[in-house]
Amino acid sequence: MGEQLPRASEEWQRHWPMVCAAMVGMSFYTVVTYSFGTFIQPLEKAFHWSRAEISVGLTIFAVIATIGGPFVGALLDRVGTRKLAIFGTIASGAAFAGFSLANGALTQWYILWVVFGLAALFIKSTIWSAGVSSVFSTSRGLALAAVLSGSAVGQTLAPIFADRLIGAYGWQAAYRWLGCGWAGFALVLLILFFRDARALGQRAVAVPGAATVLLPGLTFAEGMRDSRIIRILVANVLMSMVGSGVSVHLVPLISETGLARSSAVEVAASAGIAGLVGKFLTGWLLDRYQSGFIPFFSFGIAALGHFLLLNLFHTVTALTAGAMILGYSAGAGLQCSTYLVSRYGGLKAFGALFGTISSAMMLGTALGPVIAGKVHDVTGSYDALLMTAMPVMLLSALLFIRLGRYPVFTSAPPGELPAAA
C-alpha cells in the first residue's frame, strides 16, 4: 500500500525558499548564453575577430558540459546538490568575471572559456532540478517550472543588463559586474535556503516520520535502455542545436533587419518573458494532465517562431512575436523534458539520467552557435539557419507522440531495488 504524499500547499509551505534560491542559481547559469549576443559586436570591434571565432568560446563551454555532465550527475546522486551548487556558484562567478581579461589573443579567449566551462558544470540545470525534485512530488511540475524559469529570467535580464553595462562602462566592466553581482546574489540565497532532501536528512518527498528508503526509479543502465528516455534525449539534441544557434545570435540577427541595437536587445529580451509563461503554464498543465500534446506543442511551435524571424512581414510586431514564440518554446521544452525524465525514469538515478540528457543537449549547443556564425560569415545572413530550423523543430516535436502512461515506482527499504508497478 503506497504512502500518502503531502499536499501541494504543504510542499510549497515547507520549501518555497529553496525554489527561489534554485531559480536565481539557474538564472546565472544562463547568463553566459543570453548575454553572449550582446558582447559579439563589441568583441568584433575590439579585436577584429569573426563571429564564428567568437562563438567557438560557447562551443568549448558546451563540449565541457557534454563530457562532464554525466559525471556531475552521478556525483550529485551520491553527495547531494547543496555542496555542489555553492561551490559551482563561487567558481563560475569568478570565471565569468575573468572574461574581462581577454586581450585579443584567441588562445587566451579559449582558455578563459575552458575555465568557465569547468566551473559551470556544478550549476547546470541538473543540480537545481534534482534538488527540488527530491522534496516535491505532488507539485513537482510547478516547482520545476519555477526553478527552470530562472533561464527565462536570464534570457530577459541578461541582454538588457549587459547592453546597459557595456554602454556605460565598457564590455570588460560588464563581464565583471555580471559575474560578481549576479553570482554573489545567488550565493547568498543558496547558503541560506538551498537544502535538498539529503541536506535535510530525509528521503525524497518524505512523509514526516517515514523511514529512510532508497529513491524510487530506474537505474542509470535501465533508463538509458528505455525508448522513452532515448526519444526525449534525441528531441532535446535537435532542439538545442537549432535553438542555441538562433538564441545566441538573436541580437545581431534582429539588428540586421534594420532595427537599432537597443531595440534589437529589447525584442530579444521579450523572449525571456514568454519563456516564463511557457514554464509556468506547462508546469501547471503537467501536474494536471498527462498528454503527449503538451510536449508536442511546446517543441513544435518553435517552427512558427523561426518563420516569423525571417522578417517576411517587415514589422517589429512580427519579429517580437517570433522571438517570444521561441522563448515560450525554449521554456516549455526544457520544463517538459525535465518533468518527463523524472516521471519516466524516477528519481533513483535522476542526476545521472538528466545529466546525460543535458550533456547531449550541450553537444547540440556546442555546434549551434558556430554553425550560425559560419552561415552568416558565408552567406551574409541568417536566413538559411532559420529555414533549416523549422523542419528540425517539427521533427523533434513528433518524438513525443505516444510515449505512454507514466510508470509507478514503488519505494524500497535499503538494500532492495525499487520496482515499477
XYZ file of C-alpha atoms in Angstrom, residues 120-412:
293
model
C 29.776 25.865 -14.661
C 29.449 22.075 -14.547
C 28.323 22.485 -10.959
C 25.461 24.898 -11.664
C 23.832 23.030 -14.558
C 20.060 22.630 -14.591
C 20.581 19.057 -13.357
C 21.702 20.391 -9.965
C 18.664 22.602 -9.446
C 16.168 20.089 -10.885
C 17.456 17.200 -8.789
C 17.448 19.232 -5.590
C 13.890 20.467 -5.997
C 12.571 17.109 -7.278
C 13.867 15.471 -4.095
C 11.455 17.485 -1.915
C 8.471 17.940 -4.271
C 6.175 15.281 -5.696
C 2.542 16.409 -5.754
C 3.500 19.828 -7.138
C 6.736 18.806 -8.818
C 5.741 20.145 -12.233
C 5.025 23.630 -10.912
C 8.109 23.596 -8.662
C 10.332 22.661 -11.601
C 8.647 25.367 -13.656
C 9.573 27.938 -11.014
C 13.178 26.724 -10.839
C 13.674 26.466 -14.582
C 12.078 29.883 -15.046
C 15.481 31.088 -13.934
C 16.573 30.556 -17.526
C 13.781 32.861 -18.684
C 14.822 35.438 -16.080
C 18.338 35.251 -17.506
C 17.004 35.453 -21.038
C 15.022 38.579 -20.164
C 17.513 40.454 -17.994
C 20.958 39.340 -19.188
C 20.902 41.088 -22.594
C 19.416 44.255 -21.065
C 21.888 44.396 -18.171
C 24.811 43.554 -20.439
C 23.820 46.189 -23.001
C 23.422 48.886 -20.332
C 26.705 47.985 -18.636
C 28.595 47.847 -21.937
C 27.216 51.223 -22.933
C 28.046 52.830 -19.597
C 31.323 51.172 -18.582
C 32.582 49.021 -21.475
C 32.499 45.294 -22.117
C 35.263 44.415 -19.607
C 33.404 46.035 -16.710
C 30.164 44.404 -17.883
C 31.726 40.957 -17.514
C 32.941 41.815 -14.003
C 29.627 43.266 -12.835
C 27.599 40.355 -14.180
C 29.976 37.730 -12.824
C 30.392 39.120 -9.314
C 26.996 40.751 -8.839
C 24.631 38.118 -10.199
C 26.548 35.131 -8.817
C 27.063 36.896 -5.490
C 23.316 37.408 -5.048
C 22.676 33.759 -5.928
C 25.332 32.603 -3.459
C 23.698 34.374 -0.510
C 20.334 32.738 -1.270
C 21.881 29.301 -1.726
C 23.732 29.390 1.578
C 20.572 30.422 3.403
C 17.891 28.337 1.721
C 19.091 25.674 -0.739
C 18.728 22.354 1.123
C 17.694 19.193 -0.703
C 16.320 16.002 0.877
C 19.824 14.777 1.700
C 20.788 18.038 3.415
C 17.514 17.945 5.358
C 18.287 14.394 6.497
C 15.268 12.803 4.849
C 14.393 10.743 1.824
C 12.907 12.308 -1.282
C 9.340 13.624 -0.818
C 9.361 12.227 2.696
C 6.252 11.778 4.750
C 7.010 13.014 8.289
C 8.070 10.084 10.431
C 8.650 7.742 7.489
C 11.726 5.542 7.486
C 14.638 6.360 5.200
C 14.385 4.455 1.887
C 16.083 4.368 -1.465
C 14.893 6.873 -4.046
C 12.402 5.141 -6.371
C 13.030 4.753 -10.087
C 15.166 3.138 -12.778
C 18.878 2.607 -12.526
C 21.041 4.539 -14.961
C 21.528 1.483 -17.180
C 17.789 0.753 -17.233
C 16.989 4.354 -18.066
C 19.415 4.524 -20.965
C 17.779 1.420 -22.458
C 14.286 2.866 -22.125
C 12.933 4.010 -25.513
C 11.044 6.905 -23.930
C 14.176 8.328 -22.331
C 16.030 7.919 -25.632
C 13.323 9.780 -27.550
C 13.402 12.636 -25.041
C 17.183 12.759 -25.426
C 17.088 12.918 -29.244
C 14.373 15.598 -29.257
C 16.439 17.773 -26.940
C 19.602 17.392 -29.007
C 17.735 18.598 -32.096
C 16.132 21.467 -30.180
C 19.390 22.596 -28.590
C 21.298 22.587 -31.878
C 18.966 24.931 -33.726
C 17.823 26.789 -30.619
C 21.295 27.752 -29.431
C 22.323 28.916 -32.867
C 19.380 31.290 -33.117
C 19.236 32.446 -29.482
C 22.953 33.224 -29.201
C 22.866 35.285 -32.412
C 19.402 36.740 -31.787
C 20.538 40.322 -31.115
C 22.712 40.639 -34.252
C 20.072 38.697 -36.247
C 17.382 41.215 -35.339
C 19.775 44.157 -35.749
C 20.332 43.177 -39.381
C 16.658 43.730 -40.139
C 17.317 47.454 -39.718
C 16.366 47.913 -36.070
C 18.627 49.936 -33.789
C 20.772 47.840 -31.457
C 18.851 48.966 -28.368
C 15.556 47.967 -29.998
C 17.008 44.610 -31.030
C 18.045 43.977 -27.418
C 14.504 44.753 -26.236
C 12.984 42.399 -28.823
C 15.412 39.634 -27.816
C 14.636 40.209 -24.133
C 10.912 39.681 -24.815
C 11.741 36.016 -25.425
C 12.581 35.666 -21.741
C 9.179 36.983 -20.665
C 7.493 34.448 -22.930
C 9.792 31.773 -21.514
C 8.385 32.446 -18.043
C 4.872 31.942 -19.366
C 5.954 28.746 -21.116
C 7.487 27.248 -17.995
C 4.687 28.070 -15.562
C 1.831 27.229 -17.915
C 3.480 23.958 -18.902
C 4.300 23.071 -15.289
C 0.697 23.716 -14.282
C -0.580 21.566 -17.157
C 1.846 18.696 -16.468
C 0.720 18.489 -12.827
C -2.881 18.073 -14.012
C -2.818 16.266 -17.345
C -0.771 13.501 -18.907
C -0.864 14.238 -22.632
C 1.649 13.907 -25.440
C 0.175 17.085 -26.925
C 1.820 19.224 -24.218
C 5.442 18.434 -25.213
C 4.475 18.202 -28.908
C 3.109 21.756 -28.866
C 5.974 23.031 -26.703
C 8.578 21.928 -29.253
C 6.624 22.274 -32.490
C 5.520 25.890 -32.065
C 9.176 26.976 -32.399
C 8.865 26.388 -36.162
C 6.438 29.319 -36.334
C 8.866 31.487 -34.368
C 11.696 30.787 -36.800
C 9.389 31.587 -39.716
C 8.488 34.994 -38.266
C 12.165 35.849 -37.719
C 12.708 35.587 -41.480
C 11.174 39.104 -41.445
C 8.929 38.450 -44.425
C 6.336 40.812 -42.923
C 8.858 43.629 -42.279
C 7.298 44.653 -38.968
C 8.646 44.904 -35.437
C 5.474 43.147 -34.258
C 6.265 40.030 -36.286
C 9.877 39.973 -35.089
C 8.784 40.371 -31.480
C 6.200 37.623 -31.887
C 8.857 35.340 -33.385
C 11.263 35.985 -30.504
C 8.525 35.445 -27.929
C 7.405 32.184 -29.527
C 10.970 30.899 -29.434
C 11.240 31.974 -25.797
C 7.994 30.201 -24.957
C 9.135 27.047 -26.733
C 12.541 27.032 -25.040
C 10.972 27.490 -21.616
C 8.207 24.957 -22.116
C 10.505 22.449 -23.833
C 13.045 22.293 -21.013
C 10.219 22.157 -18.469
C 8.600 19.205 -20.274
C 11.850 17.298 -20.672
C 12.900 17.674 -17.044
C 9.493 16.652 -15.764
C 9.132 13.700 -18.129
C 12.556 12.285 -17.195
C 11.605 12.467 -13.505
C 8.367 10.582 -14.269
C 9.531 8.003 -16.812
C 12.888 7.402 -15.129
C 12.073 8.160 -11.489
C 14.487 9.714 -9.003
C 16.863 6.858 -8.239
C 19.343 7.916 -10.948
C 17.743 11.208 -11.989
C 21.030 13.075 -11.677
C 22.879 10.694 -13.973
C 19.992 10.352 -16.447
C 19.201 14.029 -16.771
C 22.893 14.854 -16.604
C 23.405 12.660 -19.656
C 20.496 14.298 -21.472
C 21.837 17.733 -20.541
C 25.215 16.712 -21.897
C 23.625 15.586 -25.146
C 21.855 18.938 -25.317
C 25.155 20.692 -24.783
C 26.558 18.774 -27.737
C 23.907 20.481 -29.824
C 24.658 23.763 -28.098
C 28.334 23.313 -28.925
C 27.578 23.112 -32.631
C 24.691 25.557 -32.957
C 26.371 28.946 -32.366
C 29.401 28.102 -34.515
C 27.195 26.859 -37.344
C 25.073 30.007 -37.075
C 28.165 32.199 -37.148
C 29.574 30.294 -40.112
C 26.275 30.546 -42.001
C 26.356 34.298 -41.519
C 30.029 34.607 -42.446
C 29.453 32.667 -45.702
C 26.011 33.873 -46.800
C 25.828 37.295 -45.147
C 22.529 36.493 -43.392
C 20.854 34.036 -41.025
C 18.058 33.023 -43.430
C 19.466 29.568 -44.208
C 19.710 28.841 -40.479
C 16.081 29.807 -39.890
C 14.845 27.789 -42.882
C 16.618 24.687 -41.559
C 15.387 25.193 -38.005
C 11.688 24.926 -38.930
C 11.572 21.255 -40.040
C 14.067 20.238 -37.354
C 11.785 21.534 -34.600
C 8.764 19.780 -36.096
C 10.706 16.517 -36.150
C 11.713 16.897 -32.502
C 8.066 17.515 -31.579
C 6.950 14.291 -33.265
C 9.231 12.245 -30.994
C 6.915 12.945 -28.039
C 3.883 11.305 -29.637
C 2.639 8.156 -27.817
C 5.177 7.976 -25.008
C 2.611 6.106 -22.901
C 1.453 6.302 -19.288
C 3.868 7.203 -16.509
C 5.226 4.158 -14.671
C 4.539 3.972 -10.933
C 7.721 3.263 -8.967
C 7.459 1.743 -5.513
C 9.851 2.695 -2.729
C 12.024 0.000 -1.242
